[in-house]
């Protein structure tokens, strides 16, 4: 398993980690299979979406914050319930197909670490899952 360390710079931020994930897959030597990308945190998440236009992640973040305001009637005493809820909405993992040693993402897709309670240092676990021998597509 590879572990990336990502330092975020704002309370809410999407960080494109596509290149780092692709590098980890290459270093592992996986040719065909999938790559599990996982954040072991409760106030950040992972998502795959467009990064050709940076307005897309900006819109996603802005609208998540509009739907889930920072200050509301929350029970959790840490003051970061909005971050926990956003984390549940995005999820904490992505499974990305790997073909011929490269991430088989769509043309406009990028893998984002979604920070919802930064700035912090986050860990991203990357686990390469090979297709069983003789069963390649
Ligand atoms: Zn909390």
PDB file of C-alpha atoms and ligand atoms in Angstrom:
ATOM      1  CA  UNK A   1       0.000   0.000   0.000  1.00  0.00           C
ATOM      2  CA  UNK A   2       1.200   3.475  -0.855  1.00  0.00           C
ATOM      3  CA  UNK A   3       0.425   6.414   1.433  1.00  0.00           C
ATOM      4  CA  UNK A   4       0.318   9.982   0.160  1.00  0.00           C
ATOM      5  CA  UNK A   5       0.535  12.924   2.488  1.00  0.00           C
ATOM      6  CA  UNK A   6      -1.499  15.936   1.404  1.00  0.00           C
ATOM      7  CA  UNK A   7      -1.319  19.288   3.156  1.00  0.00           C
ATOM      8  CA  UNK A   8      -4.444  21.342   2.625  1.00  0.00           C
ATOM      9  CA  UNK A   9      -4.494  25.125   2.773  1.00  0.00           C
ATOM     10  CA  UNK A  10      -8.095  26.083   3.530  1.00  0.00           C
ATOM     11  CA  UNK A  11     -11.058  24.880   5.570  1.00  0.00           C
ATOM     12  CA  UNK A  12     -12.837  23.786   2.384  1.00  0.00           C
ATOM     13  CA  UNK A  13     -10.705  22.822  -0.584  1.00  0.00           C
ATOM     14  CA  UNK A  14     -10.538  20.265  -3.375  1.00  0.00           C
ATOM     15  CA  UNK A  15      -6.995  19.055  -4.061  1.00  0.00           C
ATOM     16  CA  UNK A  16      -6.362  17.267  -7.360  1.00  0.00           C
ATOM     17  CA  UNK A  17      -4.350  14.141  -6.486  1.00  0.00           C
ATOM     18  CA  UNK A  18      -4.679  12.405  -9.872  1.00  0.00           C
ATOM     19  CA  UNK A  19      -0.982  12.659 -10.769  1.00  0.00           C
ATOM     20  CA  UNK A  20       0.133  11.347  -7.365  1.00  0.00           C
ATOM     21  CA  UNK A  21      -2.257   8.392  -7.625  1.00  0.00           C
ATOM     22  CA  UNK A  22      -1.062   7.627 -11.176  1.00  0.00           C
ATOM     23  CA  UNK A  23       2.562   7.790  -9.978  1.00  0.00           C
ATOM     24  CA  UNK A  24       1.802   5.351  -7.149  1.00  0.00           C
ATOM     25  CA  UNK A  25       0.178   2.910  -9.589  1.00  0.00           C
ATOM     26  CA  UNK A  26       3.200   3.166 -11.899  1.00  0.00           C
ATOM     27  CA  UNK A  27       5.628   2.643  -8.987  1.00  0.00           C
ATOM     28  CA  UNK A  28       3.667  -0.426  -7.933  1.00  0.00           C
ATOM     29  CA  UNK A  29       3.884  -1.820 -11.457  1.00  0.00           C
ATOM     30  CA  UNK A  30       0.177  -2.647 -11.748  1.00  0.00           C
ATOM     31  CA  UNK A  31      -0.811  -3.236 -15.382  1.00  0.00           C
ATOM     32  CA  UNK A  32      -4.481  -4.185 -15.233  1.00  0.00           C
ATOM     33  CA  UNK A  33      -6.864  -4.084 -12.323  1.00  0.00           C
ATOM     34  CA  UNK A  34      -8.023  -1.277 -10.104  1.00  0.00           C
ATOM     35  CA  UNK A  35      -6.677   1.123  -7.594  1.00  0.00           C
ATOM     36  CA  UNK A  36      -8.454   1.765  -4.313  1.00  0.00           C
ATOM     37  CA  UNK A  37      -7.939   5.325  -3.100  1.00  0.00           C
ATOM     38  CA  UNK A  38      -9.007   5.796   0.513  1.00  0.00           C
ATOM     39  CA  UNK A  39      -8.842   8.590   3.079  1.00  0.00           C
ATOM     40  CA  UNK A  40      -8.843   7.361   6.717  1.00  0.00           C
ATOM     41  CA  UNK A  41     -10.448  10.552   8.015  1.00  0.00           C
ATOM     42  CA  UNK A  42     -13.936  11.625   9.069  1.00  0.00           C
ATOM     43  CA  UNK A  43     -13.903  15.252   7.954  1.00  0.00           C
ATOM     44  CA  UNK A  44     -12.551  14.951   4.437  1.00  0.00           C
ATOM     45  CA  UNK A  45     -13.566  12.873   1.455  1.00  0.00           C
ATOM     46  CA  UNK A  46     -12.760  11.773  -2.054  1.00  0.00           C
ATOM     47  CA  UNK A  47     -14.571  12.422  -5.283  1.00  0.00           C
ATOM     48  CA  UNK A  48     -13.991  12.121  -9.002  1.00  0.00           C
ATOM     49  CA  UNK A  49     -15.143  15.001 -11.133  1.00  0.00           C
ATOM     50  CA  UNK A  50     -14.069  17.507 -13.751  1.00  0.00           C
ATOM     51  CA  UNK A  51     -10.909  19.504 -13.350  1.00  0.00           C
ATOM     52  CA  UNK A  52     -10.590  20.889 -16.883  1.00  0.00           C
ATOM     53  CA  UNK A  53     -12.653  23.854 -15.697  1.00  0.00           C
ATOM     54  CA  UNK A  54     -11.689  24.825 -12.122  1.00  0.00           C
ATOM     55  CA  UNK A  55     -15.141  26.390 -11.756  1.00  0.00           C
ATOM     56  CA  UNK A  56     -16.575  22.861 -11.461  1.00  0.00           C
ATOM     57  CA  UNK A  57     -14.883  21.937  -8.145  1.00  0.00           C
ATOM     58  CA  UNK A  58     -15.476  25.510  -6.961  1.00  0.00           C
ATOM     59  CA  UNK A  59     -19.207  25.145  -7.687  1.00  0.00           C
ATOM     60  CA  UNK A  60     -19.377  21.735  -5.981  1.00  0.00           C
ATOM     61  CA  UNK A  61     -17.702  23.117  -2.864  1.00  0.00           C
ATOM     62  CA  UNK A  62     -19.826  26.274  -2.799  1.00  0.00           C
ATOM     63  CA  UNK A  63     -23.076  24.369  -3.150  1.00  0.00           C
ATOM     64  CA  UNK A  64     -22.125  21.735  -0.570  1.00  0.00           C
ATOM     65  CA  UNK A  65     -21.508  24.602   1.845  1.00  0.00           C
ATOM     66  CA  UNK A  66     -24.824  26.225   0.898  1.00  0.00           C
ATOM     67  CA  UNK A  67     -26.717  22.995   1.592  1.00  0.00           C
ATOM     68  CA  UNK A  68     -24.731  22.218   4.754  1.00  0.00           C
ATOM     69  CA  UNK A  69     -23.914  25.482   6.536  1.00  0.00           C
ATOM     70  CA  UNK A  70     -21.076  25.576   9.055  1.00  0.00           C
ATOM     71  CA  UNK A  71     -23.317  26.911  11.800  1.00  0.00           C
ATOM     72  CA  UNK A  72     -26.615  25.146  12.361  1.00  0.00           C
ATOM     73  CA  UNK A  73     -28.429  23.068  14.976  1.00  0.00           C
ATOM     74  CA  UNK A  74     -25.829  20.323  15.423  1.00  0.00           C
ATOM     75  CA  UNK A  75     -25.401  18.070  18.463  1.00  0.00           C
ATOM     76  CA  UNK A  76     -21.700  17.237  17.951  1.00  0.00           C
ATOM     77  CA  UNK A  77     -19.676  19.568  20.207  1.00  0.00           C
ATOM     78  CA  UNK A  78     -16.512  19.884  18.114  1.00  0.00           C
ATOM     79  CA  UNK A  79     -17.972  22.539  15.825  1.00  0.00           C
ATOM     80  CA  UNK A  80     -17.249  20.596  12.657  1.00  0.00           C
ATOM     81  CA  UNK A  81     -20.478  18.713  12.046  1.00  0.00           C
ATOM     82  CA  UNK A  82     -20.739  20.286   8.608  1.00  0.00           C
ATOM     83  CA  UNK A  83     -17.416  18.643   7.707  1.00  0.00           C
ATOM     84  CA  UNK A  84     -18.595  15.242   8.981  1.00  0.00           C
ATOM     85  CA  UNK A  85     -21.795  15.488   6.917  1.00  0.00           C
ATOM     86  CA  UNK A  86     -19.939  16.565   3.762  1.00  0.00           C
ATOM     87  CA  UNK A  87     -17.540  13.643   4.268  1.00  0.00           C
ATOM     88  CA  UNK A  88     -20.463  11.243   4.389  1.00  0.00           C
ATOM     89  CA  UNK A  89     -21.908  12.741   1.216  1.00  0.00           C
ATOM     90  CA  UNK A  90     -18.727  12.461  -0.847  1.00  0.00           C
ATOM     91  CA  UNK A  91     -17.598   9.202   0.722  1.00  0.00           C
ATOM     92  CA  UNK A  92     -14.044   8.377   1.744  1.00  0.00           C
ATOM     93  CA  UNK A  93     -12.936   6.173  -1.138  1.00  0.00           C
ATOM     94  CA  UNK A  94     -12.786   5.856  -4.901  1.00  0.00           C
ATOM     95  CA  UNK A  95     -12.128   2.743  -6.935  1.00  0.00           C
ATOM     96  CA  UNK A  96     -10.371   3.641 -10.183  1.00  0.00           C
ATOM     97  CA  UNK A  97      -9.869   1.150 -13.032  1.00  0.00           C
ATOM     98  CA  UNK A  98      -6.299   0.644 -14.269  1.00  0.00           C
ATOM     99  CA  UNK A  99      -5.585  -0.427 -17.860  1.00  0.00           C
ATOM    100  CA  UNK A 100      -2.115  -0.869 -19.365  1.00  0.00           C
ATOM    101  CA  UNK A 101      -0.517   0.701 -16.312  1.00  0.00           C
ATOM    102  CA  UNK A 102      -2.537   3.926 -16.443  1.00  0.00           C
ATOM    103  CA  UNK A 103      -5.619   5.193 -14.644  1.00  0.00           C
ATOM    104  CA  UNK A 104      -8.602   4.585 -16.933  1.00  0.00           C
ATOM    105  CA  UNK A 105     -10.288   7.873 -16.106  1.00  0.00           C
ATOM    106  CA  UNK A 106     -12.532   9.777 -18.480  1.00  0.00           C
ATOM    107  CA  UNK A 107     -11.043  12.661 -20.420  1.00  0.00           C
ATOM    108  CA  UNK A 108     -12.242  15.315 -17.988  1.00  0.00           C
ATOM    109  CA  UNK A 109     -12.083  13.327 -14.780  1.00  0.00           C
ATOM    110  CA  UNK A 110      -9.730  14.034 -11.890  1.00  0.00           C
ATOM    111  CA  UNK A 111      -9.457  12.495  -8.431  1.00  0.00           C
ATOM    112  CA  UNK A 112      -9.945  15.057  -5.694  1.00  0.00           C
ATOM    113  CA  UNK A 113      -9.202  14.912  -2.012  1.00  0.00           C
ATOM    114  CA  UNK A 114     -12.067  16.942  -0.543  1.00  0.00           C
ATOM    115  CA  UNK A 115     -10.979  18.910   2.497  1.00  0.00           C
ATOM    116  CA  UNK A 116     -13.867  20.031   4.694  1.00  0.00           C
ATOM    117  CA  UNK A 117     -12.111  20.894   7.972  1.00  0.00           C
ATOM    118  CA  UNK A 118      -8.687  22.202   7.014  1.00  0.00           C
ATOM    119  CA  UNK A 119      -6.085  23.300   6.844  1.00  0.00           C
ATOM    120  CA  UNK A 120      -4.710  19.918   7.876  1.00  0.00           C
ATOM    121  CA  UNK A 121      -2.306  17.219   6.839  1.00  0.00           C
ATOM    122  CA  UNK A 122      -4.204  14.279   5.356  1.00  0.00           C
ATOM    123  CA  UNK A 123      -3.206  10.762   4.461  1.00  0.00           C
ATOM    124  CA  UNK A 124      -4.401   9.036   1.310  1.00  0.00           C
ATOM    125  CA  UNK A 125      -4.013   5.260   1.132  1.00  0.00           C
ATOM    126  CA  UNK A 126      -3.571   3.790  -2.343  1.00  0.00           C
ATOM    127  CA  UNK A 127      -3.948   0.062  -2.776  1.00  0.00           C
ATOM    128  CA  UNK A 128      -3.378  -1.613  -6.147  1.00  0.00           C
ATOM    129  CA  UNK A 129      -5.669  -4.535  -6.901  1.00  0.00           C
ATOM    130  CA  UNK A 130      -4.490  -6.777  -9.743  1.00  0.00           C
ATOM    131  CA  UNK A 131      -6.809  -8.806 -11.923  1.00  0.00           C
ATOM    132  CA  UNK A 132      -6.348 -12.537 -11.296  1.00  0.00           C
ATOM    133  CA  UNK A 133      -3.864 -14.184 -13.692  1.00  0.00           C
ATOM    134  CA  UNK A 134      -5.382 -15.280 -16.988  1.00  0.00           C
ATOM    135  CA  UNK A 135      -8.529 -13.276 -16.497  1.00  0.00           C
ATOM    136  CA  UNK A 136      -7.430  -9.977 -17.987  1.00  0.00           C
ATOM    137  CA  UNK A 137      -9.957  -8.195 -20.163  1.00  0.00           C
TER     138      UNK A 137
HETATM  139 ZN1  LIG B   1     -15.926  16.294  14.816  1.00  0.00          ZN
END
